[in-house]
Short mmCIF file of C-alpha atoms in Angstrom, two decimals:
data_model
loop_
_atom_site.label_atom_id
_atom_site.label_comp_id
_atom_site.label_asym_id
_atom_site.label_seq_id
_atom_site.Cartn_x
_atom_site.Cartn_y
_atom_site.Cartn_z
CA UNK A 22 -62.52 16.73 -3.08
CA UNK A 23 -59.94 15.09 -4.99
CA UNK A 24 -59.50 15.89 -8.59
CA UNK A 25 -59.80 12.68 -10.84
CA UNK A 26 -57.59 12.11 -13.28
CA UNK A 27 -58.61 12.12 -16.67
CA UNK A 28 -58.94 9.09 -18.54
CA UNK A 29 -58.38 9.06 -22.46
CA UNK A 30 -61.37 10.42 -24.18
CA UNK A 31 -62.59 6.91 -25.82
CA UNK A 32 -62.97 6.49 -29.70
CA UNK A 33 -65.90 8.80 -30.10
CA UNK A 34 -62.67 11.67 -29.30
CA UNK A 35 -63.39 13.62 -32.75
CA UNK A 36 -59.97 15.10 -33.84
CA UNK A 37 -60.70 15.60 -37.43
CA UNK A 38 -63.12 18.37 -37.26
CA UNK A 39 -66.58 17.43 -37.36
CA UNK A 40 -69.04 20.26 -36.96
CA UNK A 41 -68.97 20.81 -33.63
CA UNK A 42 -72.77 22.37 -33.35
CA UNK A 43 -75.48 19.78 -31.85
CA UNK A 44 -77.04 18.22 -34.34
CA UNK A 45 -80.81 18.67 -34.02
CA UNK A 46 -81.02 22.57 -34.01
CA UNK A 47 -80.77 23.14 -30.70
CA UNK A 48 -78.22 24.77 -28.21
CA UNK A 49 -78.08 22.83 -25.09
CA UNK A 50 -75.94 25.56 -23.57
CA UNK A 51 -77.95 28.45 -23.92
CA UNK A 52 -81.62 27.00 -24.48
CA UNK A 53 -83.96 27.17 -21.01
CA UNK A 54 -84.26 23.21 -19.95
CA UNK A 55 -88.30 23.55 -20.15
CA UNK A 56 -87.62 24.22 -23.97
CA UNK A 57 -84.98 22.08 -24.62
CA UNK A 58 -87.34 19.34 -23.24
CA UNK A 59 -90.41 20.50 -25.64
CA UNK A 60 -87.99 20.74 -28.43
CA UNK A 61 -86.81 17.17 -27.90
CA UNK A 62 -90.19 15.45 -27.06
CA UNK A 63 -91.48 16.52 -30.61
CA UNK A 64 -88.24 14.72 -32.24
CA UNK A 65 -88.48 11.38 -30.77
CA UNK A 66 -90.62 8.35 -32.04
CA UNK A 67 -92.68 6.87 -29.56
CA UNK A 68 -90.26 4.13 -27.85
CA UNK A 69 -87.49 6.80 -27.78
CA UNK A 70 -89.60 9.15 -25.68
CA UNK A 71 -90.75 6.93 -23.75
CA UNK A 72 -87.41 5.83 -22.43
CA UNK A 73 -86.72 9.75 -22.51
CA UNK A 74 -89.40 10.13 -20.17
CA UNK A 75 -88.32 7.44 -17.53
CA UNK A 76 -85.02 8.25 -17.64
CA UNK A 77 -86.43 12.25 -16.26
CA UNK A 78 -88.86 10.81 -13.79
CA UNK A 79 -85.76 8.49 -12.69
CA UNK A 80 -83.61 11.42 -12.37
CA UNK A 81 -85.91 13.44 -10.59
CA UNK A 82 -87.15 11.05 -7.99
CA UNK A 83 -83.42 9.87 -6.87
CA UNK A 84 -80.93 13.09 -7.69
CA UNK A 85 -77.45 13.43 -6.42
CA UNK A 86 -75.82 10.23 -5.78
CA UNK A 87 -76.84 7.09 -4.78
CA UNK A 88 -74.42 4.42 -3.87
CA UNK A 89 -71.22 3.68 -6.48
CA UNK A 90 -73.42 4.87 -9.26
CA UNK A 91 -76.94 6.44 -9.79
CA UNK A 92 -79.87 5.14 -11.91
CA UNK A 93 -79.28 8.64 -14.42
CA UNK A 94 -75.63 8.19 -14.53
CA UNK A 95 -76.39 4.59 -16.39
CA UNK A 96 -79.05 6.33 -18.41
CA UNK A 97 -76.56 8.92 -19.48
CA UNK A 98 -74.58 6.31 -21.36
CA UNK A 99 -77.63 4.70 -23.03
CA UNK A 100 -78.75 7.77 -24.75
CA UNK A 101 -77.40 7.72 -27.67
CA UNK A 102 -78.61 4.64 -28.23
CA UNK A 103 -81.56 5.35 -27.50
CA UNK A 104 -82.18 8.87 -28.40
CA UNK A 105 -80.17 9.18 -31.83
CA UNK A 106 -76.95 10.57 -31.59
CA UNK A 107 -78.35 13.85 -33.17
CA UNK A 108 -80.35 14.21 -29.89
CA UNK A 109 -78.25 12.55 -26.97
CA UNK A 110 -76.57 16.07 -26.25
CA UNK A 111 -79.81 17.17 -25.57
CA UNK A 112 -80.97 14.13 -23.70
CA UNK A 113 -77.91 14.08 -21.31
CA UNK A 114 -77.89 17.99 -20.67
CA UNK A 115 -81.77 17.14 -19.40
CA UNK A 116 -81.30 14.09 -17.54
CA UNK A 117 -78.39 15.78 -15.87
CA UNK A 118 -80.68 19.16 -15.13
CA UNK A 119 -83.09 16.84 -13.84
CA UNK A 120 -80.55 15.12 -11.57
CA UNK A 121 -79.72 18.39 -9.98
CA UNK A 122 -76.35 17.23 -10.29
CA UNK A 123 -73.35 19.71 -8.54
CA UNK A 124 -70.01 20.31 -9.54
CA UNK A 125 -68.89 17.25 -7.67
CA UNK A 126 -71.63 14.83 -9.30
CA UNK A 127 -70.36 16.19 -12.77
CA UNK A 128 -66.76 16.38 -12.04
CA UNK A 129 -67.22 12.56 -11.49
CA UNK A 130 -69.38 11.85 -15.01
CA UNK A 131 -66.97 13.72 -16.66
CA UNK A 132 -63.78 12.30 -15.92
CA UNK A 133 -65.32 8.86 -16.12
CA UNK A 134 -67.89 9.28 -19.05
CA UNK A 135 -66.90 8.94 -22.97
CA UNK A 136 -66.12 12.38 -24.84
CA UNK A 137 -69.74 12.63 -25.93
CA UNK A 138 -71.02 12.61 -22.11
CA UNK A 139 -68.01 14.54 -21.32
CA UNK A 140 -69.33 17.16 -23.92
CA UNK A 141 -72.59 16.60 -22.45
CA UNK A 142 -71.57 17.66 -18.60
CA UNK A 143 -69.70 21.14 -20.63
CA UNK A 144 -73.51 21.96 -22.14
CA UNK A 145 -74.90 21.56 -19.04
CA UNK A 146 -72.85 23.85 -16.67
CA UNK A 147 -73.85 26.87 -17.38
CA UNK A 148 -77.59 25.65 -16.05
CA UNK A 149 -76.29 23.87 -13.13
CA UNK A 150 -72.85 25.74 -11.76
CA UNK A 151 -73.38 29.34 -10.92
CA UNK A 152 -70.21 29.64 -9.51
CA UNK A 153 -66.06 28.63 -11.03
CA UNK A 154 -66.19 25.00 -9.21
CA UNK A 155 -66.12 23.44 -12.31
CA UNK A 156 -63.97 25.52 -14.07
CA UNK A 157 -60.82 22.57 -14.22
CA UNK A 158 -63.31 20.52 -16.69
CA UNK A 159 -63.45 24.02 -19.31
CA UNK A 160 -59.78 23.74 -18.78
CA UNK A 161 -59.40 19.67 -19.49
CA UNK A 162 -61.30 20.38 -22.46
CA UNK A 163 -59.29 23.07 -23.96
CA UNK A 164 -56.16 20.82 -23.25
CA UNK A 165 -57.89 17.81 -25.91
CA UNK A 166 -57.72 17.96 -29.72
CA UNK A 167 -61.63 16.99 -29.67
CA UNK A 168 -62.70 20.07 -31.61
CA UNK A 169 -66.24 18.87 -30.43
CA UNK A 170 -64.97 18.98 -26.78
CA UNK A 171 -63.13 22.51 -27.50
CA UNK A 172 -66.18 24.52 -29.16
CA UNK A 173 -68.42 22.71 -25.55
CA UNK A 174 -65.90 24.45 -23.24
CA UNK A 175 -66.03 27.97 -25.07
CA UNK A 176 -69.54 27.80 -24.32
CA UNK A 177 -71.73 30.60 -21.26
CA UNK A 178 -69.80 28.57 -18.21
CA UNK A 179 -66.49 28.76 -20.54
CA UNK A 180 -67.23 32.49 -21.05
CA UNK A 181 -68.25 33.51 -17.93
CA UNK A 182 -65.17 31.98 -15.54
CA UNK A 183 -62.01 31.81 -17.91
CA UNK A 184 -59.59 34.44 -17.10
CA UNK A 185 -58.74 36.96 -20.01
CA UNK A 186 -55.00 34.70 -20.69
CA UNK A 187 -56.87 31.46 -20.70
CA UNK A 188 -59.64 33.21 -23.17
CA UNK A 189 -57.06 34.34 -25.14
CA UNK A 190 -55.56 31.15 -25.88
CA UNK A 191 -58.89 29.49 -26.14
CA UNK A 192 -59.71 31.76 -28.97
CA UNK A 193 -56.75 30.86 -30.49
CA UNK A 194 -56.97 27.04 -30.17
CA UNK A 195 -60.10 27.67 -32.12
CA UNK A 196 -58.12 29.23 -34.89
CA UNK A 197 -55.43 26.28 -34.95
CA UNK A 198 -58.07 23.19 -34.56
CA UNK A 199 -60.61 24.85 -37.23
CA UNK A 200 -63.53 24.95 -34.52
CA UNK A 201 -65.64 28.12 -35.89
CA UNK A 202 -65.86 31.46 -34.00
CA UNK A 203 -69.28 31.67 -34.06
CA UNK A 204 -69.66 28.47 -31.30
CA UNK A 205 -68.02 30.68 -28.90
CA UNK A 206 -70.08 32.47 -26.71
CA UNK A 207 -69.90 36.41 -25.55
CA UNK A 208 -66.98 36.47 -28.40
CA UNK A 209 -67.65 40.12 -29.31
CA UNK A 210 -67.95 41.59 -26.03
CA UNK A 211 -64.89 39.75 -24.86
CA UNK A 212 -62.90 40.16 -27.59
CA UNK A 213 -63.92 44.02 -27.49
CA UNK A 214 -60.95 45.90 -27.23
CA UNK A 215 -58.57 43.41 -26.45
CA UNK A 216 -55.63 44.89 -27.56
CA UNK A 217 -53.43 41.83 -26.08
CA UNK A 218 -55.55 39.50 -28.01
CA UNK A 219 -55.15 41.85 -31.36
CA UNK A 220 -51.33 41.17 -30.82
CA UNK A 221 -51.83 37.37 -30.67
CA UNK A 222 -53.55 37.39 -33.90
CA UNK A 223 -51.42 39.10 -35.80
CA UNK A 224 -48.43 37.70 -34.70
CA UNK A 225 -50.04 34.11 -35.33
CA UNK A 226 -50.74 35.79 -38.95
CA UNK A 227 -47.91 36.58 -39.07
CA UNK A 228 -46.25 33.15 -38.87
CA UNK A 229 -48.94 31.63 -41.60
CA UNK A 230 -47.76 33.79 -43.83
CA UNK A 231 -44.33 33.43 -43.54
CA UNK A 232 -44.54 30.02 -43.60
CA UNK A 233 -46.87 30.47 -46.76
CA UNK A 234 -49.98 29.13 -45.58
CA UNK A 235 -53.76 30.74 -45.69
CA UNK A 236 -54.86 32.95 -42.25
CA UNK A 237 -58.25 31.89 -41.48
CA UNK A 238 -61.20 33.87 -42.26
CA UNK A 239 -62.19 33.76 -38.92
CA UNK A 240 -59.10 35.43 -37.39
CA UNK A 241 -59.61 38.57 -39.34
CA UNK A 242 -63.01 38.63 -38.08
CA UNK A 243 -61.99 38.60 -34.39
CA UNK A 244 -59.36 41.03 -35.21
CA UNK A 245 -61.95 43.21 -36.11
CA UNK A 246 -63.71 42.55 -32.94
CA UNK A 247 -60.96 43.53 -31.41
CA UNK A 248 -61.07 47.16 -32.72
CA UNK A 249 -63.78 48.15 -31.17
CA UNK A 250 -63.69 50.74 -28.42
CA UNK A 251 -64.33 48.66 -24.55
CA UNK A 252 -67.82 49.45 -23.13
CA UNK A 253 -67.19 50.62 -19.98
CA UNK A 254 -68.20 47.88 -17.27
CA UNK A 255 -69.36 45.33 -19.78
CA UNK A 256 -67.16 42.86 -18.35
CA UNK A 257 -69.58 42.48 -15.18
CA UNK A 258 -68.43 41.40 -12.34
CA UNK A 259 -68.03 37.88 -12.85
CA UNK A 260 -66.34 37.77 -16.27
CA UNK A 261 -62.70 38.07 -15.82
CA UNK A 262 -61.76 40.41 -18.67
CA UNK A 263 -59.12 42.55 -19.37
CA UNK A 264 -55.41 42.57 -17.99
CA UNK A 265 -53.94 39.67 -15.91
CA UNK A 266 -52.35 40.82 -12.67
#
């Protein structure tokens, strides 16, 4: 397939760092669909889950795609709206799950969706992309100044499929943009003996201080991370860790 090309993020891009967490409690990366959806029903008033709930059955009964765009792919824009913005990350992850969408399907929503359904298709990776298809939209991501977008793409998928450099970086863009350690996901056992990655902290302390300016609190904490002794294999097999080649 051909890559799109990505379009400017729209006005909801969030370059002044916002907190970058979903706003209703939940973790659409990491919480099971089946709770995510219990979690969610309880929220919404009464017209809100009603549209909710058509916008599933919609999903489900026509997946994939279907014809220049799909039924879900319009209901992905309305949620918001419709949902509260404090639950349309939560909304679009589920509508997409229910969708069965692939890496094509999402490739395509997020190069044409705003940076909140772009955000959106990040959450929902990790439960629909077992394998590093989609790996170019982590990479997009990490390329915007959206610290919303960033904190998304450092997420399971992020974790599981970005080589050790790109992590590195990552990790560091976090540091620069103000997005807070704690959104990114398998941080300790990643950053677990990462001697290369204990180098790229302190020289970027390094250059705060000579330019007189405060090190973040969270870079000493990853440095710390860093001094911990590797546990042999706890890479696995489909985290690339460790030394580039």
């Amino acid at each position: 397939m051909t890559r799109p090309h990505a379009a400017p993020a729209g006005s909801d891009a969030d370059t002044t760092g916002r907190p970058a967490a979903p706003g209703d409690g939940t973790t659409p990366a990491v919480t099971p669909p089946a709770e995510l959806r219990r979690h969610l029903a309880a929220r919404l008033d009464g017209a809100a889950r009603a549209w909710f709930d058509q916008a599933l059955d919609e999903a489900t009964a026509h997946p994939g795609t279907h014809g220049p765009i799909s039924v879900w792919e319009l209901r992905l824009a309305e949620a918001g709206r419709r949902c509260g913005p404090e639950h349309a990350d939560t909304a679009r992850v589920l509508i997409l799950h229910a969708a069965r969408a692939d890496a094509e399907a999402l490739t395509r929503v997020y190069y044409q969706g705003t940076a909140d359904e772009r955000r959106a298709v990040l959450h929902a990776l990790p439960h629909l992309v077992p394998g590093p298809e989609a790996l170019p939209l982590v990479e997009d991501a990490l390329r915007t100044n959206d610290t919303r977008l960033v904190a998304a793409a450092l997420g399971p998928y992020g974790a599981r499929h970005l080589d050790a450099h790109a992590w590195r970086h990552a990790v560091l863009k976090c540091l620069f943009t103000g997005v807070a350690v704690d959104l990114v996901a398998d941080l300790a056992r990643r950053a677990r003996g990462d001697a290369e990655l204990a180098r790229m902290l302190g020289d970027y302390a390094a250059e705060r201080t000579a330019a007189g300016r405060t090190v973040p609190e969270d870079l000493h904490r990853v440095l710390a991370l860093t001094e911990a002794a590797p546990t042999q294999g706890a890479g696995g097999p489909d985290v690339p860790h460790g030394k580039e080649s």
